[in-house]
Amino acid sequence: MSQAAPETSAAGSPAPAAGTLALADDALVLSHRLGEWAGHAPVLEEEVALANIALDLLGQARALYADLGDEDELAFLREERAFRNCQLVEQPNGDFACTLARQLFFSTWQELLYGQLLESVPLAGKAVKEIAYHRDHAEHWTLRLGDGTEDSHARMQAAVDGLWRFTGELFQPLEGFDLDLDALRATWTERVTGVLTHATLTVPETPQSGGWTAGAGRQGLHTESFGRMLAEMQHLHRSHPGATW
Amino acid sequence: MTTVLPETAPGPEAYEAAFDAAVAADERIEPRDWMPDAYRATLVRQIAQHAHSEIIGMQPEANWITRAPSLRRKAILMAKVQDEAGHGLYLYSAAETLGVGRDELLDKLHSGRQKYSSIFNYPTLTWADVGAIGWLVDGAAITNQVPLCRCSYGPYARAMVRVCKEESFHQRQGYELLLELSRGTEEQHAMAQDAVDRWWWPSLMMFGPPDDESAHSAQSMAWKIKRHSNDELRQRFVDICVPQAEALGLTLPDPDLTWNEETGHWDFGAIDWSEFKAVLKGNGPCNEQRITQRRLAHEEGAWVRDAAAAYAAKHAPGDNRTHRKEAASR
């Protein structure tokens, strides 16, 4: 089975496509997680909304993979250590609050990031329009859950606190892209802080990354649930080598 | 009250006559029009069951979203399941025009007082089942639903126009999925055949009991809710499927399937109605699982709905303080 991913070469110099691969993997993995919600959402409108966001992200992943090689080889035939997504997107769905906190952190970042990549990533112009909708959806739910009932407030706060340590990775350099990371972090923090505060939630003061989470996903070091996610995602494709679907 | 009414005030008979005349003239009955209570009740039952089927029907297919074997197929399947949620929404809206609420209908589904299509009590055991559902189950649904686009009740007929367009698209995608498998490796072909073998008879049962045992048929046809009998539609479906199966390179699991020169139709074998009845009674392979998952999703989502309601109440329109805050945060 070929490892189709553009790998870091033996000499250790980054492959030029590494940044694109990271963005594609982010979109694929988050799309997969959102796909797990199908048939389980709290209201029908959210069945539609979560599937809609999942589809947008899958579309983004496919467009980005197209620049790198065969999308199915990249998605189904790489192992855990070859995936370059950030650890935030691979986190299990948890309850609706966890899913929406993950979505808030990611889509706020993704919108700002793609805003910086309009010149260098052809997809970015189309994607930012989709992402603005994702971010808007996440913000509205953060407000409703944070400023809803006592129970929803507690759950949303727990979700924000639990995922906070995965947000630092969003501000690590992305190989091949010339990013203004300081601006990215400043604007992200301002926006997320604004939404959380408005939602009557407390912005965590805990570290945004630990020893393991500091850029680990981008290096192919993932959290434990990710391997299981891939096992499920890749099983059928891997069971029929060379077949087309 | 009586004094202000003209002596010629129409009695109930006049309303009924106007309704009958409208139905006879193929006019649409609209939500504000007078209709017989039994017409209203029949429509609520049928539309609700239809909506429930869309919602429960998401489960057997969603079962394969995380395992779809290519990104293209994964996108198609996600879009399809999303469409089904959308169809559920249209249909609940159509039912609401008859004076019932979505919450009430969902409650009836969860407590087993209203049914959904028996087909969704069968499990999706392989990827090919996703194709068989698209081809056969959606195919049967379309055969049933296209005549409903001319149903006498306007909101239902209009919902069906939208639903049928999307369903036809899903059906073609399911057929194409099976074709790819049928022409693929030996294992893929076998997977496709196995799926068709398992879904064929349950799909024929989707048209409901035979005409002489169908409780609601005659009245529904008189009201032009239904346009064709169960057996008529079932025959139409078989006639469509036989050549399609041949084009697919797959066989249908019925040794009695033979072309009848005289009738110009395909004759087919006897349906096992005892299985149909068992599934309807709740003893199909997945009845328990499907309704439990639906109930769980609803129960586990209660706190989310409560939060949305509490937030909406706190930030009701007219609360200027809230509006200023919201505006400032933009």
mmCIF file of C-alpha atoms in Angstrom, chain B residues 62-206:
data_model
loop_
_atom_site.group_PDB
_atom_site.id
_atom_site.type_symbol
_atom_site.label_atom_id
_atom_site.label_comp_id
_atom_site.label_asym_id
_atom_site.label_seq_id
_atom_site.Cartn_x
_atom_site.Cartn_y
_atom_site.Cartn_z
ATOM 1 C CA ALA B 62 -26.323 7.509 7.743
ATOM 2 C CA ASN B 63 -25.025 4.158 8.981
ATOM 3 C CA TRP B 64 -22.590 4.249 6.021
ATOM 4 C CA ILE B 65 -21.583 7.942 5.912
ATOM 5 C CA THR B 66 -18.471 7.357 8.008
ATOM 6 C CA ARG B 67 -17.486 4.302 5.942
ATOM 7 C CA ALA B 68 -18.213 5.465 2.381
ATOM 8 C CA PRO B 69 -15.397 4.071 0.207
ATOM 9 C CA SER B 70 -14.586 7.218 -1.795
ATOM 10 C CA LEU B 71 -14.851 10.936 -1.093
ATOM 11 C CA ARG B 72 -17.213 11.384 -4.030
ATOM 12 C CA ARG B 73 -19.602 8.756 -2.666
ATOM 13 C CA LYS B 74 -19.300 10.194 0.812
ATOM 14 C CA ALA B 75 -20.336 13.627 -0.466
ATOM 15 C CA ILE B 76 -23.283 12.156 -2.396
ATOM 16 C CA LEU B 77 -24.472 10.198 0.623
ATOM 17 C CA MET B 78 -24.154 13.151 3.008
ATOM 18 C CA ALA B 79 -26.120 15.313 0.586
ATOM 19 C CA LYS B 80 -28.788 12.653 0.327
ATOM 20 C CA VAL B 81 -29.225 12.273 4.077
ATOM 21 C CA GLN B 82 -29.356 16.064 4.366
ATOM 22 C CA ASP B 83 -32.088 16.149 1.685
ATOM 23 C CA GLU B 84 -34.086 13.614 3.696
ATOM 24 C CA ALA B 85 -34.012 15.859 6.758
ATOM 25 C CA GLY B 86 -35.187 18.660 4.469
ATOM 26 C CA HIS B 87 -38.020 16.501 3.110
ATOM 27 C CA GLY B 88 -39.044 15.758 6.686
ATOM 28 C CA LEU B 89 -39.183 19.498 7.326
ATOM 29 C CA TYR B 90 -41.347 20.217 4.252
ATOM 30 C CA LEU B 91 -43.708 17.425 5.175
ATOM 31 C CA TYR B 92 -44.071 18.446 8.819
ATOM 32 C CA SER B 93 -44.858 21.955 7.524
ATOM 33 C CA ALA B 94 -47.500 20.509 5.202
ATOM 34 C CA ALA B 95 -48.999 18.565 8.127
ATOM 35 C CA GLU B 96 -48.999 21.729 10.250
ATOM 36 C CA THR B 97 -51.314 23.438 7.750
ATOM 37 C CA LEU B 98 -53.918 20.894 8.915
ATOM 38 C CA GLY B 99 -53.721 22.119 12.488
ATOM 39 C CA VAL B 100 -51.256 19.727 14.132
ATOM 40 C CA GLY B 101 -47.852 20.720 15.513
ATOM 41 C CA ARG B 102 -44.521 19.112 14.664
ATOM 42 C CA ASP B 103 -43.831 18.443 18.351
ATOM 43 C CA GLU B 104 -47.105 16.594 18.674
ATOM 44 C CA LEU B 105 -46.351 14.476 15.609
ATOM 45 C CA LEU B 106 -42.826 13.679 16.781
ATOM 46 C CA ASP B 107 -44.250 12.683 20.132
ATOM 47 C CA LYS B 108 -46.608 10.272 18.367
ATOM 48 C CA LEU B 109 -43.706 8.813 16.405
ATOM 49 C CA HIS B 110 -41.598 8.367 19.538
ATOM 50 C CA SER B 111 -44.422 6.719 21.435
ATOM 51 C CA GLY B 112 -45.284 4.383 18.552
ATOM 52 C CA ARG B 113 -48.749 5.892 17.964
ATOM 53 C CA GLN B 114 -47.809 6.869 14.405
ATOM 54 C CA LYS B 115 -45.923 4.683 11.970
ATOM 55 C CA TYR B 116 -43.169 5.134 9.419
ATOM 56 C CA SER B 117 -42.436 3.106 6.294
ATOM 57 C CA SER B 118 -41.734 -0.554 7.115
ATOM 58 C CA ILE B 119 -38.752 -0.568 4.741
ATOM 59 C CA PHE B 120 -36.552 1.329 7.181
ATOM 60 C CA ASN B 121 -36.689 -1.537 9.641
ATOM 61 C CA TYR B 122 -34.243 -3.461 7.479
ATOM 62 C CA PRO B 123 -30.510 -3.161 8.194
ATOM 63 C CA THR B 124 -27.829 -1.799 5.852
ATOM 64 C CA LEU B 125 -25.233 -4.558 6.079
ATOM 65 C CA THR B 126 -22.886 -3.631 3.242
ATOM 66 C CA TRP B 127 -22.010 -0.579 1.170
ATOM 67 C CA ALA B 128 -24.055 -1.986 -1.718
ATOM 68 C CA ASP B 129 -27.177 -1.564 0.431
ATOM 69 C CA VAL B 130 -26.770 2.194 -0.026
ATOM 70 C CA GLY B 131 -27.092 1.631 -3.785
ATOM 71 C CA ALA B 132 -29.994 -0.803 -3.425
ATOM 72 C CA ILE B 133 -31.846 1.694 -1.245
ATOM 73 C CA GLY B 134 -31.300 4.406 -3.848
ATOM 74 C CA TRP B 135 -32.398 2.270 -6.759
ATOM 75 C CA LEU B 136 -35.207 0.196 -5.240
ATOM 76 C CA VAL B 137 -36.430 2.017 -2.141
ATOM 77 C CA ASP B 138 -36.257 5.498 -3.641
ATOM 78 C CA GLY B 139 -37.587 4.042 -6.892
ATOM 79 C CA ALA B 140 -40.624 2.612 -5.098
ATOM 80 C CA ALA B 141 -41.057 5.870 -3.186
ATOM 81 C CA ILE B 142 -41.053 7.868 -6.436
ATOM 82 C CA THR B 143 -43.565 5.509 -8.048
ATOM 83 C CA ASN B 144 -45.790 6.138 -5.025
ATOM 84 C CA GLN B 145 -45.137 9.850 -4.796
ATOM 85 C CA VAL B 146 -45.303 11.108 -8.367
ATOM 86 C CA PRO B 147 -49.106 10.672 -8.413
ATOM 87 C CA LEU B 148 -49.213 12.524 -5.073
ATOM 88 C CA CYS B 149 -47.995 15.626 -6.916
ATOM 89 C CA ARG B 150 -51.624 15.754 -8.161
ATOM 90 C CA CYS B 151 -53.120 14.961 -4.762
ATOM 91 C CA SER B 152 -56.237 16.979 -3.891
ATOM 92 C CA TYR B 153 -54.642 18.678 -0.882
ATOM 93 C CA GLY B 154 -52.557 21.611 -2.157
ATOM 94 C CA PRO B 155 -49.780 21.835 0.466
ATOM 95 C CA TYR B 156 -49.090 18.078 0.240
ATOM 96 C CA ALA B 157 -49.099 18.116 -3.566
ATOM 97 C CA ARG B 158 -46.663 21.038 -3.647
ATOM 98 C CA ALA B 159 -44.340 19.403 -1.109
ATOM 99 C CA MET B 160 -44.343 16.277 -3.292
ATOM 100 C CA VAL B 161 -43.225 18.224 -6.367
ATOM 101 C CA ARG B 162 -40.092 19.329 -4.522
ATOM 102 C CA VAL B 163 -39.515 15.956 -2.870
ATOM 103 C CA CYS B 164 -39.877 13.997 -6.109
ATOM 104 C CA LYS B 165 -37.302 16.124 -7.941
ATOM 105 C CA GLU B 166 -34.683 15.375 -5.308
ATOM 106 C CA GLU B 167 -35.697 11.727 -4.930
ATOM 107 C CA SER B 168 -35.285 11.130 -8.678
ATOM 108 C CA PHE B 169 -31.775 12.454 -8.398
ATOM 109 C CA HIS B 170 -31.033 10.111 -5.469
ATOM 110 C CA GLN B 171 -32.467 7.188 -7.338
ATOM 111 C CA ARG B 172 -30.185 7.748 -10.322
ATOM 112 C CA GLN B 173 -27.208 8.010 -7.992
ATOM 113 C CA GLY B 174 -28.164 4.730 -6.295
ATOM 114 C CA TYR B 175 -28.496 3.016 -9.661
ATOM 115 C CA GLU B 176 -25.134 4.364 -10.742
ATOM 116 C CA LEU B 177 -23.540 3.153 -7.488
ATOM 117 C CA LEU B 178 -24.848 -0.366 -8.126
ATOM 118 C CA LEU B 179 -23.732 -0.248 -11.750
ATOM 119 C CA GLU B 180 -20.208 0.622 -10.665
ATOM 120 C CA LEU B 181 -20.213 -2.299 -8.210
ATOM 121 C CA SER B 182 -21.784 -4.687 -10.693
ATOM 122 C CA ARG B 183 -19.075 -3.902 -13.251
ATOM 123 C CA GLY B 184 -16.329 -3.856 -10.623
ATOM 124 C CA THR B 185 -14.411 -6.700 -9.040
ATOM 125 C CA GLU B 186 -15.994 -10.094 -8.454
ATOM 126 C CA GLU B 187 -16.407 -9.231 -4.789
ATOM 127 C CA GLN B 188 -18.095 -5.927 -5.597
ATOM 128 C CA HIS B 189 -20.470 -7.627 -8.022
ATOM 129 C CA ALA B 190 -21.386 -10.213 -5.382
ATOM 130 C CA MET B 191 -21.947 -7.423 -2.862
ATOM 131 C CA ALA B 192 -24.353 -5.695 -5.266
ATOM 132 C CA GLN B 193 -26.262 -8.903 -5.998
ATOM 133 C CA ASP B 194 -26.574 -9.729 -2.309
ATOM 134 C CA ALA B 195 -27.989 -6.268 -1.585
ATOM 135 C CA VAL B 196 -30.575 -6.535 -4.379
ATOM 136 C CA ASP B 197 -31.524 -9.997 -3.119
ATOM 137 C CA ARG B 198 -32.225 -8.594 0.355
ATOM 138 C CA TRP B 199 -33.999 -5.357 -0.686
ATOM 139 C CA TRP B 200 -36.192 -6.532 -3.570
ATOM 140 C CA TRP B 201 -39.125 -8.025 -1.647
ATOM 141 C CA PRO B 202 -39.187 -5.399 1.120
ATOM 142 C CA SER B 203 -39.312 -2.745 -1.648
ATOM 143 C CA LEU B 204 -42.376 -4.402 -3.199
ATOM 144 C CA MET B 205 -44.015 -4.312 0.235
ATOM 145 C CA MET B 206 -43.607 -0.522 0.293
#
